[in-house]
């Protein structure tokens, strides 16, 4: 298959996945026991009020009709109304999307900033003390619970040193950045443990590759061989790994938003779960799934365009 | 791939020999064994009852009487950390075993039979993988009511996909090997070929993966409990202890610190074991 056709056809292959996502979210959320209308009305729940609300939200229709309504509404950009917040779920999500994006983006950048130097040292001085320490720390880092690491960082940097806020998001741009340093650092540290091991391995393989040998034979200084030939090639699988792990990163942000009380989508999801707010849980879960699929799609394209050896 | 093929010969299957193994293998094994013994001997080793509330000794910092201090109910942190090992080891075990079995069976069916079984299964796997792991698990747990058993069900429903993919890929590789062709030409049944000839050779990668998977399962279990969806108080579990201690981080750092260290050490044990086992058996992840 031609590379350009791959880019065009790949989205079509994603269609069944998207349908699957919509079915799973729909079925999952509708099978939750407990009546959301009773939760909504609380002590005011008289039979006639319950009936009126059920009618209003279309909860009396058969399940498959509800699903068709649900898909039809999706095409109109409507994900239903939050039973608790009484606003459109899409609006709710849009208002919560910024902190989550900053958290995910910030941790990826920070993770790369930590990973690249560490993996470089470990790979170029293979077998040295530094290499062993980096490998040991990254192995230990694999088992770091992000939520615990976050609390430890809060204790050290917020409570003891008073450098960063304990929790929340802030109002102005700088204030927001200030609030997001610790959450991003937490996720980045956990992420870089995974990435460093991977990047070190591919750097080692690439250092012994024919093209590196050829570059050395041309008389290029080792530094130039490393940064111009070895590193760019080794980064492709690492960035791919990053993309594959996006779901894991999103899972991490859901927990971290609870740890740091960040008003993002993850917090919305957790709250939606505890208050049985069907539409919100459904909307957020679907958005997260869509984001995962999109990022993986972009990674596929990156791999195909960056590495001519990849067979389609 | 070739390394995996070499480790088993035909129907004899694989054997684990632990002689002369690398350091990570022993270290990882020792850590896990250590926690296992602690968990088993919890009633003997733990100095206090893990849920006994000593109101006179609330929020005590670490001391000789309470090595790891006490929490806001006056419960001994050390005892709670030790007792938690029972729950968290169980989480790591069951959270891996159920997905392992389901994934292996489904994955080998998909790889062996191919056709529409394979197509449908792969599409389902695509959809499950499209969801962030924890998000899907949380959605399932809520339907089932928060608790440990719901966690296992959710883990089984979501976690099997990795094993299915691994085993399927392996089966596809060795399906055309001579010994399988020989078994087929001898007229052996599908199940005999699958379970006696293919699986013993295909499963090695999954066994190694299950060790590193145990790390993720452990962290997920703790995170789910931290969010209030897993193990319920007053049961001692590391994730819950961390959640309960978070309100006291300004005054009592020890409540959250020690359970976290416990998680890190156990997880490190599994990571090391996975590394060592992978190296020893010649399996690359």
Coordinates of C-alpha atoms in Angstrom, one line a residue:
Chain A
X1 CA 0.0 0.0 0.0
X2 CA 1.1 3.5 -0.9
X3 CA 2.0 5.7 2.1
X4 CA -0.4 8.4 1.2
X5 CA -3.2 5.9 0.7
X6 CA -2.4 4.5 4.1
X7 CA -3.0 8.0 5.6
X8 CA -6.3 8.2 3.8
X9 CA -7.5 4.7 4.5
X10 CA -6.5 4.4 8.1
X11 CA -9.4 6.6 9.4
X12 CA -11.8 4.2 7.6
X13 CA -10.4 1.3 9.5
X14 CA -11.1 3.3 12.7
X15 CA -14.8 3.5 12.0
X16 CA -15.7 0.1 13.6
X17 CA -13.6 1.1 16.6
X18 CA -15.6 4.4 17.0
X19 CA -18.9 2.5 16.7
X20 CA -17.6 0.0 19.3
X21 CA -16.7 2.8 21.6
X22 CA -20.2 4.4 21.3
X23 CA -21.9 1.0 22.0
X24 CA -19.7 0.2 25.0
X25 CA -20.1 3.6 26.7
X26 CA -23.8 3.5 26.0
X27 CA -24.4 -0.1 27.3
X28 CA -22.0 0.4 30.3
X29 CA -23.6 3.5 31.6
X30 CA -27.2 2.3 31.1
X31 CA -26.5 -0.9 33.0
X32 CA -25.7 1.1 36.1
X33 CA -28.1 0.1 38.9
X34 CA -29.9 2.9 40.8
X35 CA -32.2 5.5 39.4
X36 CA -30.5 8.8 38.4
X37 CA -33.8 10.6 38.6
X38 CA -34.2 9.8 42.3
X39 CA -30.7 11.1 42.8
X40 CA -31.5 14.2 40.9
X41 CA -34.8 14.9 42.7
X42 CA -33.6 13.8 46.2
X43 CA -36.3 14.3 48.8
X44 CA -38.6 15.9 46.3
X45 CA -39.0 12.6 44.4
X46 CA -42.8 12.1 44.0
X47 CA -44.0 9.5 41.5
X48 CA -45.3 12.1 39.2
X49 CA -42.1 14.2 39.3
X50 CA -40.1 11.1 38.6
X51 CA -42.3 10.3 35.6
X52 CA -42.0 13.8 34.2
X53 CA -38.2 13.9 34.4
X54 CA -37.9 10.4 32.9
X55 CA -40.1 11.6 30.0
X56 CA -38.0 14.7 29.6
X57 CA -34.7 12.8 29.4
X58 CA -36.2 10.0 27.2
X59 CA -35.4 7.4 29.8
X60 CA -38.8 5.6 29.1
X61 CA -37.9 4.5 25.6
X62 CA -36.5 1.0 24.9
X63 CA -32.7 0.8 25.1
X64 CA -32.0 0.5 21.4
X65 CA -34.1 3.6 20.7
X66 CA -32.2 5.4 23.3
X67 CA -29.0 4.3 21.6
X68 CA -30.2 5.6 18.2
X69 CA -31.2 8.9 19.8
X70 CA -27.8 8.9 21.4
X71 CA -25.9 8.4 18.1
X72 CA -28.2 10.9 16.3
X73 CA -27.5 13.5 19.0
X74 CA -23.7 12.8 18.8
X75 CA -23.8 13.9 15.1
X76 CA -25.4 17.2 16.3
X77 CA -22.6 17.6 18.8
X78 CA -25.0 16.9 21.7
X79 CA -24.0 14.4 24.4
X80 CA -27.1 14.9 26.5
X81 CA -27.5 17.1 29.6
X82 CA -25.8 16.5 32.8
X83 CA -28.4 15.5 35.3
X84 CA -26.5 17.1 38.1
X85 CA -25.0 20.3 36.6
X86 CA -28.1 20.9 34.3
X87 CA -26.0 22.0 31.4
X88 CA -25.0 20.3 28.1
X89 CA -22.3 17.7 28.7
X90 CA -20.3 18.9 25.7
X91 CA -20.2 22.4 27.2
X92 CA -19.2 21.0 30.6
X93 CA -16.4 19.0 29.0
X94 CA -15.2 22.0 27.0
X95 CA -15.0 24.1 30.2
X96 CA -13.0 21.3 31.8
X97 CA -10.7 20.5 28.9
X98 CA -8.0 23.0 29.4
X99 CA -6.5 21.8 32.7
X100 CA -6.4 18.2 31.4
X101 CA -4.7 19.2 28.2
X102 CA -2.1 21.3 30.1
X103 CA -1.5 18.4 32.4
X104 CA -1.1 15.8 29.6
X105 CA 0.9 18.1 27.3
X106 CA 3.1 19.4 30.2
X107 CA 3.9 16.0 31.5
X108 CA 4.8 14.7 28.0
X109 CA 7.2 17.6 27.4
X110 CA 8.7 17.3 30.9
X111 CA 9.0 13.5 30.5
X112 CA 11.0 13.9 27.3
X113 CA 13.2 16.5 28.9
X114 CA 14.0 14.0 31.7
X115 CA 14.2 11.0 29.4
X116 CA 16.5 12.2 26.7
X117 CA 19.5 13.2 28.9
X118 CA 19.2 10.1 31.1
X119 CA 18.9 7.6 28.3
X120 CA 21.8 9.4 26.5
X121 CA 24.1 9.0 29.5
X122 CA 23.0 5.4 30.1
X123 CA 23.5 4.4 26.5
X124 CA 26.8 6.2 25.8
X125 CA 28.4 5.0 29.0
X126 CA 27.0 1.6 29.0
X127 CA 28.0 -0.5 32.0
X128 CA 29.2 2.5 34.0
X129 CA 28.0 3.4 37.4
X130 CA 25.7 6.0 36.0
X131 CA 24.1 3.5 33.7
X132 CA 23.4 1.1 36.5
X133 CA 22.0 3.8 38.7
X134 CA 19.7 5.1 35.9
X135 CA 18.5 1.5 35.1
X136 CA 17.9 0.8 38.8
X137 CA 16.0 4.1 39.3
X138 CA 13.9 3.6 36.2
X139 CA 13.0 0.1 37.2
X140 CA 12.0 1.4 40.6
X141 CA 10.1 4.2 38.9
X142 CA 8.0 1.7 37.0
X143 CA 6.4 0.7 40.3
X144 CA 5.8 4.2 41.6
X145 CA 2.1 4.9 42.3
X146 CA 1.6 8.3 40.7
X147 CA -0.9 9.4 43.3
X148 CA 1.6 8.6 46.1
X149 CA 4.4 10.3 44.3
X150 CA 2.2 13.4 43.9
X151 CA 1.5 13.5 47.6
X152 CA 5.2 13.0 48.4
X153 CA 6.1 16.0 46.2
X154 CA 3.4 18.0 47.8
X155 CA 4.8 17.2 51.3
X156 CA 8.3 18.2 50.2
X157 CA 7.8 21.1 47.8
X158 CA 4.5 22.6 49.0
X159 CA 4.3 21.9 52.7
X160 CA 8.0 21.9 53.7
X161 CA 9.6 24.3 51.1
X162 CA 6.4 26.3 50.4
X163 CA 7.4 26.6 46.7
X164 CA 4.2 25.5 45.0
X165 CA 0.5 25.5 45.8
X166 CA -0.8 22.4 47.5
X167 CA -3.8 22.0 45.1
X168 CA -6.2 23.7 42.7
X169 CA -5.7 25.4 39.3
X170 CA -5.4 29.2 39.6
X171 CA -6.8 32.0 37.5
X172 CA -4.2 33.9 35.5
X173 CA -1.8 32.2 33.0
X174 CA 1.2 32.3 35.3
X175 CA -0.8 31.3 38.3
X176 CA -2.1 28.3 36.3
X177 CA 1.5 27.3 35.3
X178 CA 2.6 27.6 38.9
X179 CA -0.2 25.3 40.0
X180 CA 0.5 22.7 37.3
X181 CA 4.3 22.3 38.0
X182 CA 3.9 19.6 40.6
X183 CA 1.1 17.6 38.9
X184 CA 3.1 17.6 35.6
X185 CA 6.3 16.7 37.3
X186 CA 4.5 13.8 39.0
X187 CA 3.2 12.3 35.8
X188 CA 6.4 13.1 33.9
X189 CA 8.6 11.2 36.5
X190 CA 6.3 8.1 36.3
X191 CA 6.3 8.3 32.5
X192 CA 10.0 8.9 32.1
X193 CA 10.7 5.6 33.9
X194 CA 9.0 3.8 31.1
X195 CA 10.5 5.9 28.3
X196 CA 14.1 5.8 29.6
X197 CA 14.3 2.0 29.5
X198 CA 12.9 2.0 26.0
X199 CA 15.0 4.9 24.6
X200 CA 18.2 3.4 26.2
X201 CA 17.5 0.1 24.5
X202 CA 16.9 1.6 21.1
X203 CA 19.9 4.0 21.4
X204 CA 22.1 1.0 22.1
X205 CA 20.8 -0.9 19.1
X206 CA 21.1 2.2 16.9
X207 CA 24.7 2.9 18.1
X208 CA 25.7 -0.4 16.7
X209 CA 23.8 0.0 13.4
X210 CA 25.3 0.1 10.0
X211 CA 24.4 3.7 9.5
X212 CA 26.1 4.8 12.6
X213 CA 29.2 2.8 11.6
X214 CA 29.0 4.4 8.1
X215 CA 28.8 7.8 9.7
X216 CA 31.8 7.1 11.8
X217 CA 33.7 5.8 8.8
X218 CA 33.0 9.1 7.0
X219 CA 35.0 10.7 9.8
X220 CA 32.1 12.3 11.7
X221 CA 32.9 13.1 15.3
X222 CA 31.1 10.7 17.7
X223 CA 29.0 13.6 19.1
X224 CA 27.6 14.4 15.7
X225 CA 27.1 10.7 14.9
X226 CA 25.0 10.5 18.1
X227 CA 22.9 13.6 17.8
X228 CA 22.3 13.7 14.1
X229 CA 22.0 10.0 13.2
X230 CA 21.5 7.8 16.3
X231 CA 19.1 10.0 18.4
X232 CA 16.6 10.9 15.7
X233 CA 16.1 7.3 14.7
X234 CA 15.9 6.1 18.3
X235 CA 13.3 8.6 19.2
X236 CA 10.7 7.2 16.7
X237 CA 10.0 4.0 18.7
X238 CA 10.1 6.0 21.9
X239 CA 7.5 8.5 20.6
X240 CA 5.5 5.6 19.4
X241 CA 5.6 4.0 22.9
X242 CA 4.5 7.4 24.3
X243 CA 1.5 7.4 22.0
X244 CA 0.6 3.8 22.8
X245 CA 0.8 4.8 26.5
X246 CA -1.5 7.8 26.0
X247 CA -4.4 5.8 27.6
X248 CA -2.2 5.0 30.5
X249 CA -1.2 8.7 30.8
X250 CA -4.9 9.7 30.7
X251 CA -5.6 7.2 33.4
X252 CA -2.8 8.8 35.4
X253 CA -4.3 12.3 35.0
X254 CA -7.7 11.1 36.2
X255 CA -6.1 10.0 39.4
X256 CA -3.7 13.0 39.6
X257 CA -6.6 15.5 39.1
X258 CA -8.1 13.9 42.3
X259 CA -4.8 14.2 44.2
X260 CA -4.2 17.8 43.3
X261 CA -7.9 18.9 43.1
X262 CA -7.5 20.1 39.5
X263 CA -10.9 21.0 37.9
X264 CA -10.3 18.9 34.7
X265 CA -12.1 16.1 32.9
X266 CA -10.7 13.4 35.2
X267 CA -12.2 15.1 38.2
X268 CA -15.5 15.5 36.2
X269 CA -15.4 11.8 35.5
X270 CA -14.8 10.7 39.1
X271 CA -17.5 13.0 40.4
X272 CA -19.8 11.8 37.7
X273 CA -19.2 8.3 38.9
X274 CA -20.0 9.0 42.5
X275 CA -23.1 11.1 41.7
X276 CA -24.3 8.6 39.0
X277 CA -24.4 11.3 36.4
X278 CA -24.8 9.0 33.4
X279 CA -24.4 11.5 30.7
X280 CA -21.2 13.1 32.1
X281 CA -19.5 9.7 32.6
X282 CA -20.5 8.6 29.2
X283 CA -19.3 11.9 27.5
X284 CA -16.0 12.0 29.3
X285 CA -15.2 8.3 28.8
X286 CA -16.0 8.7 25.1
X287 CA -13.9 11.8 24.8
X288 CA -11.0 10.0 26.4
X289 CA -11.4 7.1 24.1
X290 CA -11.6 9.4 21.0
X291 CA -8.4 11.2 22.2
X292 CA -6.6 7.8 22.6
X293 CA -7.7 6.7 19.1
X294 CA -6.6 10.0 17.6
X295 CA -3.2 10.0 19.2
X296 CA -2.5 6.4 18.1
X297 CA -3.6 7.3 14.6
X298 CA -1.2 10.3 14.6
X299 CA 1.6 8.0 15.9
X300 CA 0.9 5.5 13.1
X301 CA 1.3 8.3 10.6
X302 CA 4.4 9.5 12.3
X303 CA 6.0 6.0 12.1
X304 CA 5.1 5.5 8.5
X305 CA 6.4 8.9 7.4
X306 CA 9.5 8.9 9.6
X307 CA 10.7 5.4 9.0
X308 CA 10.7 4.2 5.3
X309 CA 11.5 0.6 6.5
X310 CA 8.1 0.2 8.0
X311 CA 6.0 -2.2 5.9
X312 CA 2.4 -1.4 5.5
Chain B
X1 CA 11.2 -14.8 18.3
X2 CA 13.8 -17.3 17.5
X3 CA 14.8 -17.3 21.1
X4 CA 11.3 -18.3 22.1
X5 CA 11.2 -21.0 19.5
X6 CA 14.5 -22.5 20.9
X7 CA 13.4 -22.6 24.5
X8 CA 10.8 -25.4 24.1
X9 CA 11.1 -28.4 21.8
X10 CA 7.8 -29.7 20.5
X11 CA 5.6 -31.2 23.0
X12 CA 7.8 -31.3 26.0
X13 CA 6.9 -27.7 26.9
X14 CA 9.0 -25.4 29.0
X15 CA 10.8 -25.9 32.2
X16 CA 11.9 -23.2 34.6
X17 CA 15.3 -23.9 36.1
X18 CA 16.5 -21.4 38.7
X19 CA 20.2 -22.5 38.9
X20 CA 22.8 -19.9 38.0
X21 CA 20.2 -17.2 37.2
X22 CA 21.0 -13.5 37.1
X23 CA 20.9 -11.2 40.1
X24 CA 17.6 -9.4 39.3
X25 CA 15.8 -12.8 39.3
X26 CA 17.0 -13.7 42.8
X27 CA 16.5 -10.2 44.2
X28 CA 13.0 -9.8 42.8
X29 CA 12.1 -13.3 44.0
X30 CA 13.5 -12.5 47.4
X31 CA 11.5 -9.3 47.7
X32 CA 8.2 -11.0 46.7
X33 CA 8.9 -13.9 49.0
X34 CA 9.7 -11.5 51.8
X35 CA 6.4 -9.7 51.5
X36 CA 4.6 -13.1 51.1
X37 CA 6.1 -14.3 54.4
X38 CA 5.2 -11.0 56.1
X39 CA 1.6 -11.3 54.8
X40 CA 1.3 -14.9 55.9
X41 CA 2.7 -14.2 59.4
X42 CA 0.8 -10.9 59.8
X43 CA -1.0 -12.0 63.0
X44 CA 2.4 -12.9 64.6
X45 CA 4.6 -10.2 63.2
X46 CA 2.3 -7.1 63.4
X47 CA 2.7 -5.5 66.8
X48 CA -0.9 -4.2 67.0
X49 CA -4.4 -5.0 65.7
X50 CA -4.6 -3.2 62.3
X51 CA -8.1 -1.8 62.9
X52 CA -7.9 -1.2 66.7
X53 CA -8.4 2.5 67.5
X54 CA -6.3 3.7 70.3
X55 CA -7.8 7.2 70.9
X56 CA -5.1 8.1 73.3
X57 CA -2.4 7.6 70.7
X58 CA -3.7 9.6 67.7
X59 CA -1.3 11.0 65.1
X60 CA 1.8 9.8 66.9
X61 CA 5.1 10.3 65.0
X62 CA 7.3 7.2 64.5
X63 CA 8.7 6.1 67.8
X64 CA 9.9 2.9 69.5
X65 CA 6.3 2.0 70.5
X66 CA 5.0 2.7 67.0
X67 CA 7.8 2.3 64.4
X68 CA 5.8 3.9 61.6
X69 CA 3.7 6.2 63.8
X70 CA -0.1 6.1 64.2
X71 CA -3.0 7.6 62.1
X72 CA -5.8 9.9 63.0
X73 CA -7.7 7.1 64.7
X74 CA -4.7 6.0 66.7
X75 CA -4.2 2.9 64.5
X76 CA -0.6 1.5 64.3
X77 CA 0.7 2.2 60.7
X78 CA 3.3 -0.6 60.8
X79 CA 0.6 -3.2 61.6
X80 CA -1.7 -1.8 59.0
X81 CA 1.1 -1.8 56.4
X82 CA 1.9 -5.5 57.2
X83 CA -1.8 -6.6 57.1
X84 CA -2.3 -4.7 53.9
X85 CA 0.3 -7.0 52.2
X86 CA -2.4 -9.7 52.4
X87 CA -4.8 -7.7 50.3
X88 CA -2.3 -6.2 47.9
X89 CA -0.6 -9.5 47.2
X90 CA -4.0 -10.9 46.5
X91 CA -4.8 -8.0 44.2
X92 CA -1.6 -8.7 42.2
X93 CA -2.3 -12.4 42.1
X94 CA -6.0 -12.5 41.1
X95 CA -5.7 -9.3 39.0
X96 CA -3.2 -11.2 36.8
X97 CA -4.5 -14.8 36.9
X98 CA -8.0 -14.1 35.6
X99 CA -6.9 -11.9 32.6
X100 CA -4.1 -14.4 32.0
X101 CA -6.5 -17.4 31.7
X102 CA -9.2 -15.6 29.7
X103 CA -6.7 -13.9 27.4
X104 CA -4.7 -17.1 26.7
X105 CA -7.7 -19.1 25.8
X106 CA -9.3 -16.5 23.6
X107 CA -5.9 -15.5 22.1
X108 CA -5.0 -19.0 21.2
X109 CA -8.4 -19.7 19.7
X110 CA -8.1 -16.6 17.5
X111 CA -4.5 -17.4 16.4
X112 CA -5.2 -21.1 15.8
X113 CA -8.6 -21.0 14.0
X114 CA -8.2 -17.6 12.4
X115 CA -11.1 -16.6 10.2
X116 CA -14.1 -14.8 11.6
X117 CA -13.3 -15.8 15.2
X118 CA -10.0 -13.9 14.8
X119 CA -11.6 -10.9 13.1
X120 CA -14.3 -10.4 15.7
X121 CA -11.9 -10.9 18.6
X122 CA -9.4 -8.5 17.2
X123 CA -12.1 -5.8 16.7
X124 CA -13.2 -6.3 20.3
X125 CA -9.6 -5.9 21.4
X126 CA -9.3 -2.7 19.4
X127 CA -12.3 -1.2 21.1
X128 CA -11.2 -2.2 24.6
X129 CA -7.8 -0.8 23.9
X130 CA -9.2 2.4 22.7
X131 CA -10.4 3.2 26.2
X132 CA -7.9 4.4 28.8
X133 CA -7.5 1.4 31.1
X134 CA -8.5 3.0 34.3
X135 CA -11.5 4.9 32.8
X136 CA -13.0 1.7 31.5
X137 CA -12.3 -0.1 34.8
X138 CA -13.9 2.7 36.8
X139 CA -17.0 2.6 34.6
X140 CA -17.3 -1.2 35.1
X141 CA -16.7 -1.0 38.8
X142 CA -19.4 1.5 39.3
X143 CA -22.0 -0.7 37.6
X144 CA -21.0 -3.6 40.0
X145 CA -20.8 -1.5 43.2
X146 CA -17.4 -0.4 44.5
X147 CA -15.4 -3.2 46.2
X148 CA -12.6 -5.7 45.8
X149 CA -14.6 -8.4 43.9
X150 CA -15.8 -5.8 41.4
X151 CA -12.2 -4.8 40.9
X152 CA -11.3 -8.4 39.9
X153 CA -14.2 -8.6 37.5
X154 CA -13.3 -5.3 35.9
X155 CA -9.6 -6.4 35.8
X156 CA -10.6 -9.6 34.0
X157 CA -12.9 -7.8 31.6
X158 CA -10.3 -5.2 30.6
X159 CA -6.9 -6.9 31.2
X160 CA -7.3 -10.0 29.1
X161 CA -6.7 -8.1 25.8
X162 CA -2.9 -7.8 26.4
X163 CA -2.6 -11.6 27.0
X164 CA -4.8 -12.4 24.0
X165 CA -2.7 -10.3 21.7
X166 CA 0.5 -11.8 23.0
X167 CA -0.5 -15.4 22.7
X168 CA -2.2 -14.9 19.3
X169 CA 0.9 -13.4 17.9
X170 CA 3.0 -16.3 19.2
X171 CA 0.6 -18.9 17.9
X172 CA 0.6 -17.3 14.5
X173 CA 4.4 -17.6 14.4
X174 CA 4.7 -21.2 15.4
X175 CA 1.5 -22.5 13.8
X176 CA 3.4 -23.4 10.6
X177 CA 6.3 -25.1 12.5
X178 CA 7.1 -28.6 11.5
X179 CA 6.1 -30.1 14.8
X180 CA 2.6 -28.6 14.5
X181 CA 2.3 -29.8 10.9
X182 CA 3.4 -33.2 12.1
X183 CA 0.8 -33.2 14.9
X184 CA -1.9 -32.2 12.4
X185 CA -0.9 -34.9 10.0
X186 CA -1.1 -37.5 12.8
X187 CA -4.7 -36.5 13.1
X188 CA -4.6 -35.1 16.6
X189 CA -7.7 -33.1 17.7
X190 CA -7.7 -29.3 17.7
X191 CA -7.7 -29.1 21.4
X192 CA -4.8 -31.5 21.7
X193 CA -2.7 -29.5 19.3
X194 CA -3.6 -26.3 20.8
X195 CA -3.1 -27.1 24.5
X196 CA -0.3 -29.8 24.2
X197 CA 1.7 -28.5 21.3
X198 CA 1.1 -24.8 20.6
X199 CA 0.4 -23.3 24.0
X200 CA 3.4 -24.7 25.9
X201 CA 5.6 -23.0 23.3
X202 CA 3.6 -19.8 22.9
X203 CA 3.0 -19.1 26.6
X204 CA 6.5 -18.2 27.7
X205 CA 6.2 -14.5 26.6
X206 CA 2.9 -14.2 28.5
X207 CA 4.5 -15.7 31.7
X208 CA 7.2 -13.0 31.6
X209 CA 4.7 -10.3 30.7
X210 CA 2.5 -11.4 33.6
X211 CA 5.3 -10.4 36.0
X212 CA 5.5 -6.9 34.7
X213 CA 1.7 -6.8 34.4
X214 CA 1.6 -7.6 38.2
X215 CA 3.2 -4.2 38.7
X216 CA 0.5 -2.4 36.7
X217 CA -2.3 -4.4 38.4
X218 CA -0.9 -3.6 41.8
X219 CA -0.7 0.1 41.0
X220 CA -4.2 0.1 39.5
X221 CA -5.6 -1.7 42.5
X222 CA -4.1 0.8 44.8
X223 CA -5.2 3.7 42.6
X224 CA -8.8 2.4 42.4
X225 CA -8.8 2.0 46.2
X226 CA -7.3 5.5 46.6
X227 CA -10.3 6.9 44.6
X228 CA -12.7 5.0 46.9
X229 CA -13.8 2.4 44.3
X230 CA -11.8 -0.6 45.5
X231 CA -11.1 -2.0 49.0
X232 CA -13.4 -0.3 51.5
X233 CA -12.4 1.1 54.9
X234 CA -11.7 0.1 57.6
X235 CA -9.8 -2.7 55.9
X236 CA -6.1 -2.0 55.7
X237 CA -4.9 -1.6 52.2
X238 CA -2.0 0.6 51.0
X239 CA -4.0 2.7 48.5
X240 CA -6.7 3.4 51.1
X241 CA -4.1 4.2 53.8
X242 CA -2.6 6.8 51.4
X243 CA -6.0 8.3 50.7
X244 CA -6.9 8.5 54.4
X245 CA -3.6 10.1 55.2
X246 CA -3.8 12.8 52.6
X247 CA -5.8 15.1 54.8
X248 CA -3.0 15.0 57.3
X249 CA 0.0 15.7 55.1
X250 CA 0.8 19.0 56.8
X251 CA 1.0 17.4 60.2
X252 CA 1.6 13.7 59.8
X253 CA 3.7 12.7 56.8
X254 CA 4.1 9.2 58.0
X255 CA 0.6 8.0 57.4
X256 CA 1.0 8.4 53.6
X257 CA 4.7 7.8 53.3
X258 CA 5.1 4.2 54.6
X259 CA 2.2 2.5 52.6
X260 CA 3.7 4.1 49.5
X261 CA 7.1 2.7 50.2
X262 CA 5.5 -0.7 50.7
X263 CA 3.9 -0.5 47.2
X264 CA 7.2 0.6 45.6
X265 CA 9.2 -2.3 47.1
X266 CA 6.6 -4.9 46.1
X267 CA 6.3 -3.5 42.6
X268 CA 10.1 -3.4 42.3
X269 CA 10.2 -7.0 43.2
X270 CA 7.8 -7.9 40.4
X271 CA 9.8 -5.6 37.9
X272 CA 13.1 -7.3 38.8
X273 CA 11.6 -10.7 38.6
X274 CA 10.2 -9.9 35.1
X275 CA 13.6 -8.5 34.0
X276 CA 15.5 -11.5 35.3
X277 CA 13.0 -14.1 34.0
X278 CA 12.9 -12.4 30.6
X279 CA 16.7 -12.4 30.4
X280 CA 17.0 -16.0 31.7
X281 CA 14.4 -17.4 29.3
X282 CA 15.6 -15.3 26.4
X283 CA 12.2 -13.5 26.0
X284 CA 12.3 -9.9 25.0
X285 CA 9.2 -7.8 25.7

